[in-house]
C-alpha positions as CSV (number, residue, x, y, z in Angstrom):
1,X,3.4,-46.4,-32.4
2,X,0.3,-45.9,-29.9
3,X,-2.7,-44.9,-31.0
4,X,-5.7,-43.0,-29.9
5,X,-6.7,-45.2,-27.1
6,X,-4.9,-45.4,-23.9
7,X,-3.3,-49.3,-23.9
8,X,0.0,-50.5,-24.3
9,X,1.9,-53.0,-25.0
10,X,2.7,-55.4,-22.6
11,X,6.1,-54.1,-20.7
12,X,7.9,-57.3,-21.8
13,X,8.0,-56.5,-25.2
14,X,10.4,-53.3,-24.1
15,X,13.2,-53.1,-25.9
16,X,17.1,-53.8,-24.5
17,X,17.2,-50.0,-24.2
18,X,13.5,-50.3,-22.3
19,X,12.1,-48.4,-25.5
20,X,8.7,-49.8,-25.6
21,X,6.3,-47.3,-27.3
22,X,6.6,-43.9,-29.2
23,X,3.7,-41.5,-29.9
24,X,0.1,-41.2,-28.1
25,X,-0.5,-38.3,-25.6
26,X,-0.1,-37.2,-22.7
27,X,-3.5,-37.3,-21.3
28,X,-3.7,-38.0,-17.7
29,X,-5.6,-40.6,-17.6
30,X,-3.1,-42.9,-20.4
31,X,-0.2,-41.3,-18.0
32,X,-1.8,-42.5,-15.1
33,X,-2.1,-45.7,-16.9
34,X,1.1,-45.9,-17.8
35,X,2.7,-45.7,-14.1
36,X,0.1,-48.1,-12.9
37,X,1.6,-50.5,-15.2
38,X,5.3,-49.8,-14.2
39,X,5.6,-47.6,-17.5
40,X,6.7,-44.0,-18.0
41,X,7.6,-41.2,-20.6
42,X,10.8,-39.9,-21.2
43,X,12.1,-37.8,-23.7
44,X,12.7,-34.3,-24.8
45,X,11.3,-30.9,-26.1
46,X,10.0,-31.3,-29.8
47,X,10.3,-34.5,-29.6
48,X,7.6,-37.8,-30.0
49,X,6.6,-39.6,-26.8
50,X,9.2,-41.9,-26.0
51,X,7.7,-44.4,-23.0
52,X,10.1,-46.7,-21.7
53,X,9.9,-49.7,-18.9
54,X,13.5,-50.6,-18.4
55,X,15.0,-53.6,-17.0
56,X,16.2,-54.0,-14.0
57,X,14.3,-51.5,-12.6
58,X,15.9,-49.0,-9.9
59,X,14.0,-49.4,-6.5
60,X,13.7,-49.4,-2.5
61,X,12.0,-50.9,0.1
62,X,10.9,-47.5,2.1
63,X,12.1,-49.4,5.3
64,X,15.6,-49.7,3.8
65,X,16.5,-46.3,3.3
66,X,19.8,-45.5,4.0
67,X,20.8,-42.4,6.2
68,X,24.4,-41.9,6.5
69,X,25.6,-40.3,9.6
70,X,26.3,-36.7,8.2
71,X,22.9,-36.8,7.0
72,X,21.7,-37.9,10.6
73,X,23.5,-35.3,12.0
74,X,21.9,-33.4,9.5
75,X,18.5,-34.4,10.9
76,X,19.2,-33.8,14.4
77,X,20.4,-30.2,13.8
78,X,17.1,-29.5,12.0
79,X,18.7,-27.3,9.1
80,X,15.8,-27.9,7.3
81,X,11.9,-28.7,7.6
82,X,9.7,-30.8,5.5
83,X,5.9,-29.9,4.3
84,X,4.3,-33.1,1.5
85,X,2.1,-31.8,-1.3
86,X,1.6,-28.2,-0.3
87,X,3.9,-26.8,-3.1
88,X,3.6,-29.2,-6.3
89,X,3.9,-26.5,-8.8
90,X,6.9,-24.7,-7.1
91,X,8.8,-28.4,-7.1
92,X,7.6,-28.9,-10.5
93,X,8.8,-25.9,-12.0
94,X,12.4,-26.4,-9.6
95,X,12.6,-29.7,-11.1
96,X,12.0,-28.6,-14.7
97,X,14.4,-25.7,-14.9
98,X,17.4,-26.5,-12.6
99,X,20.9,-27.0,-14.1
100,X,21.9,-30.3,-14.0
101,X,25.6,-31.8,-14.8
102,X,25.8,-33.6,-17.7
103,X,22.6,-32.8,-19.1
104,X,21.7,-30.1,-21.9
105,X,18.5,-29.2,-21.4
106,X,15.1,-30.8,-19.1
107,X,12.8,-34.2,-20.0
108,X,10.5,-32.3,-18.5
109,X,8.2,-31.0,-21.8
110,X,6.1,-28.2,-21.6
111,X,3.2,-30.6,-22.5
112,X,4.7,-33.1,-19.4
113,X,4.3,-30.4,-16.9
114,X,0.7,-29.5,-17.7
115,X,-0.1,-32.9,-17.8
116,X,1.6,-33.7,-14.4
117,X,-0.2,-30.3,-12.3
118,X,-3.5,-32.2,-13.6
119,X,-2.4,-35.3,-12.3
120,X,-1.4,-33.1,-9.3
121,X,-5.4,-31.7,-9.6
122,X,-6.9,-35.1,-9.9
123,X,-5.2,-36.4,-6.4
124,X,-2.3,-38.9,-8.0
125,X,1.0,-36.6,-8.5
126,X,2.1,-35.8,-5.3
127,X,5.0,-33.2,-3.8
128,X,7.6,-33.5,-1.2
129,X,9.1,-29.7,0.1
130,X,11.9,-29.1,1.7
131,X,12.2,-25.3,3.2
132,X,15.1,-23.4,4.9
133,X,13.5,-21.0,7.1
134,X,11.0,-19.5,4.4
135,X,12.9,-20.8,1.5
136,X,12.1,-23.7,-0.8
137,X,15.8,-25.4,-1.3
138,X,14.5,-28.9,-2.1
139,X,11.9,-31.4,-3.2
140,X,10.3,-34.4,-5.0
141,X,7.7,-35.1,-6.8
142,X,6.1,-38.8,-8.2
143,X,3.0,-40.7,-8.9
144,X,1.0,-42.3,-6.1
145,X,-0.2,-45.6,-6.6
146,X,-1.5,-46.3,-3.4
147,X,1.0,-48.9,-1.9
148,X,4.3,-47.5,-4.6
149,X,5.7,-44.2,-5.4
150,X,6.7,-43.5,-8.4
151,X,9.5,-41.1,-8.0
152,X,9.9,-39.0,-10.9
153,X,12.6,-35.9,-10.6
154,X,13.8,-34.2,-7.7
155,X,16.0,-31.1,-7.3
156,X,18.2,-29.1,-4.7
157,X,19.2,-26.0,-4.4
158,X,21.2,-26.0,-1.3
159,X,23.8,-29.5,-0.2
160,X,21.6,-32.8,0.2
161,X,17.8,-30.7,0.4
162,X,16.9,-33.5,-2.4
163,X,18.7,-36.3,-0.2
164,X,16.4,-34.8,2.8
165,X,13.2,-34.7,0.7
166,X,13.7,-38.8,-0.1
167,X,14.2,-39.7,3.4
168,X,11.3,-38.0,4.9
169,X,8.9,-39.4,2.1
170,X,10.5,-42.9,2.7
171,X,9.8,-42.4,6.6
172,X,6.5,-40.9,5.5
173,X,5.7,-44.0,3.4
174,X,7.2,-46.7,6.3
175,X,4.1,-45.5,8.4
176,X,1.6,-45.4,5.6
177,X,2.8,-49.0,4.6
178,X,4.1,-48.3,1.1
179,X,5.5,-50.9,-0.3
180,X,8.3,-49.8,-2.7
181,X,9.6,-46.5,-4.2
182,X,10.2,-46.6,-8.0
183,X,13.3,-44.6,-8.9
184,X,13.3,-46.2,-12.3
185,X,17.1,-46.1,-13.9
186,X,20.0,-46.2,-11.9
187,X,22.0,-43.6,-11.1
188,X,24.5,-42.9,-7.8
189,X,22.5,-40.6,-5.9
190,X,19.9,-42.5,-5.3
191,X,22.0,-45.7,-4.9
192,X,24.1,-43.4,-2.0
193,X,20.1,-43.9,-0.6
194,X,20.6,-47.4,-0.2
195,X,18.1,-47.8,-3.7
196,X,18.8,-51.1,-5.9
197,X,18.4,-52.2,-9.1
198,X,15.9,-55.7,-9.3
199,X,14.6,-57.6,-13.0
200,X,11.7,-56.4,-13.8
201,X,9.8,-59.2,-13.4
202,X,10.1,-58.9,-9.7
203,X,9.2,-55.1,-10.3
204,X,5.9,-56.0,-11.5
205,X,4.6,-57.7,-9.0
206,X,4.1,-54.8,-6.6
207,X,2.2,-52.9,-9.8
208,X,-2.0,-52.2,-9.0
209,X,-2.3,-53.3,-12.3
210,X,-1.5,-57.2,-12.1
């Protein structure tokens, strides 16, 4: 269990499940903490803290992105535009409250979205928009550390606006010489991206924190 002060332990000591603390807060500056050591909270409504650091870690090299051709074609017929950080709480809520396959319910607390808007307020959380015409039908949102992003949700309300969203921020992030986005756990939409799994330890290397 964590305790009043914002440390933890070291991410090694993560369970098999990548379990490695329960309880603490969700001050900003211990969740800012957290992602700078490669470390972040998931679990759900009524719930203790859960903070996990799994291994291998789901990531990509913002120079590797993959765009398939559909999604080039996409592109090229401008169907949608892209705007970073000018609509953090509209993605925010989007990514809290859409309907997802599979899942009942959102990780995204009450408590975790106040916490992330003053994250958002304090310059580290960060927003990708995508808009049809006047319409937001897409976005991101993460933790900037500077040289990684830590994705944390996205969400789509129209076919491959979230897919859209990741490619600009990786083509963003090429020319701002990011070094890696964190997408944390694997799953297939991400990996359709061209994003991999690596151990851990190799994870950690890019972290501000070591």
């Amino acid at each position: 269990m964590l305790d009043t002060n914002h440390d933890f332990p070291p991410i090694e000591l993560a369970s098999k499940e990548g379990i490695l603390a329960i309880g603490g807060d969700l001050h900003p500056d211990r969740l800012f903490k957290a992602y700078q050591k490669g470390i972040f909270p998931w679990y759900n409504e009524g719930e203790p803290i859960v903070w996990y650091s799994p291994d291998p870690r789901m990531v990509l090299k913002p120079k590797e992105v993959y765009i398939s051709k559909s999604m080039r074609k996409l592109i090229r017929d401008e169907l949608f535009s892209v705007t970073f950080n000018k609509a953090f709480k509209d993605v925010l809520y989007q990514c809290k409250n859409i309907k997802r396959t599979g899942q009942n319910g959102t990780w995204i607390t009450d408590d975790l979205e106040a916490a992330m808007l003053k994250l958002h307020q304090m310059g580290h959380a960060k927003s990708v928009e995508v808009w049809q015409k006047d319409e937001l039908v897409g976005g991101l949102y993460g933790i900037d550390l500077g040289n990684v992003f830590c994705g944390d949700s996205m969400f789509s309300l129209v076919s491959n606006a979230s897919k859209f969203a990741f490619i600009k921020l990786a083509e963003k992030l090429v020319d701002e010489n990011y070094k890696l986005i964190d997408c944390q756990v694997y799953n297939e939409h991400l990996s359709s991206l061209g994003a991999y799994e690596i151990p851990r330890v190799e994870f950690k290397k890019y972290l501000p924190s070591f």
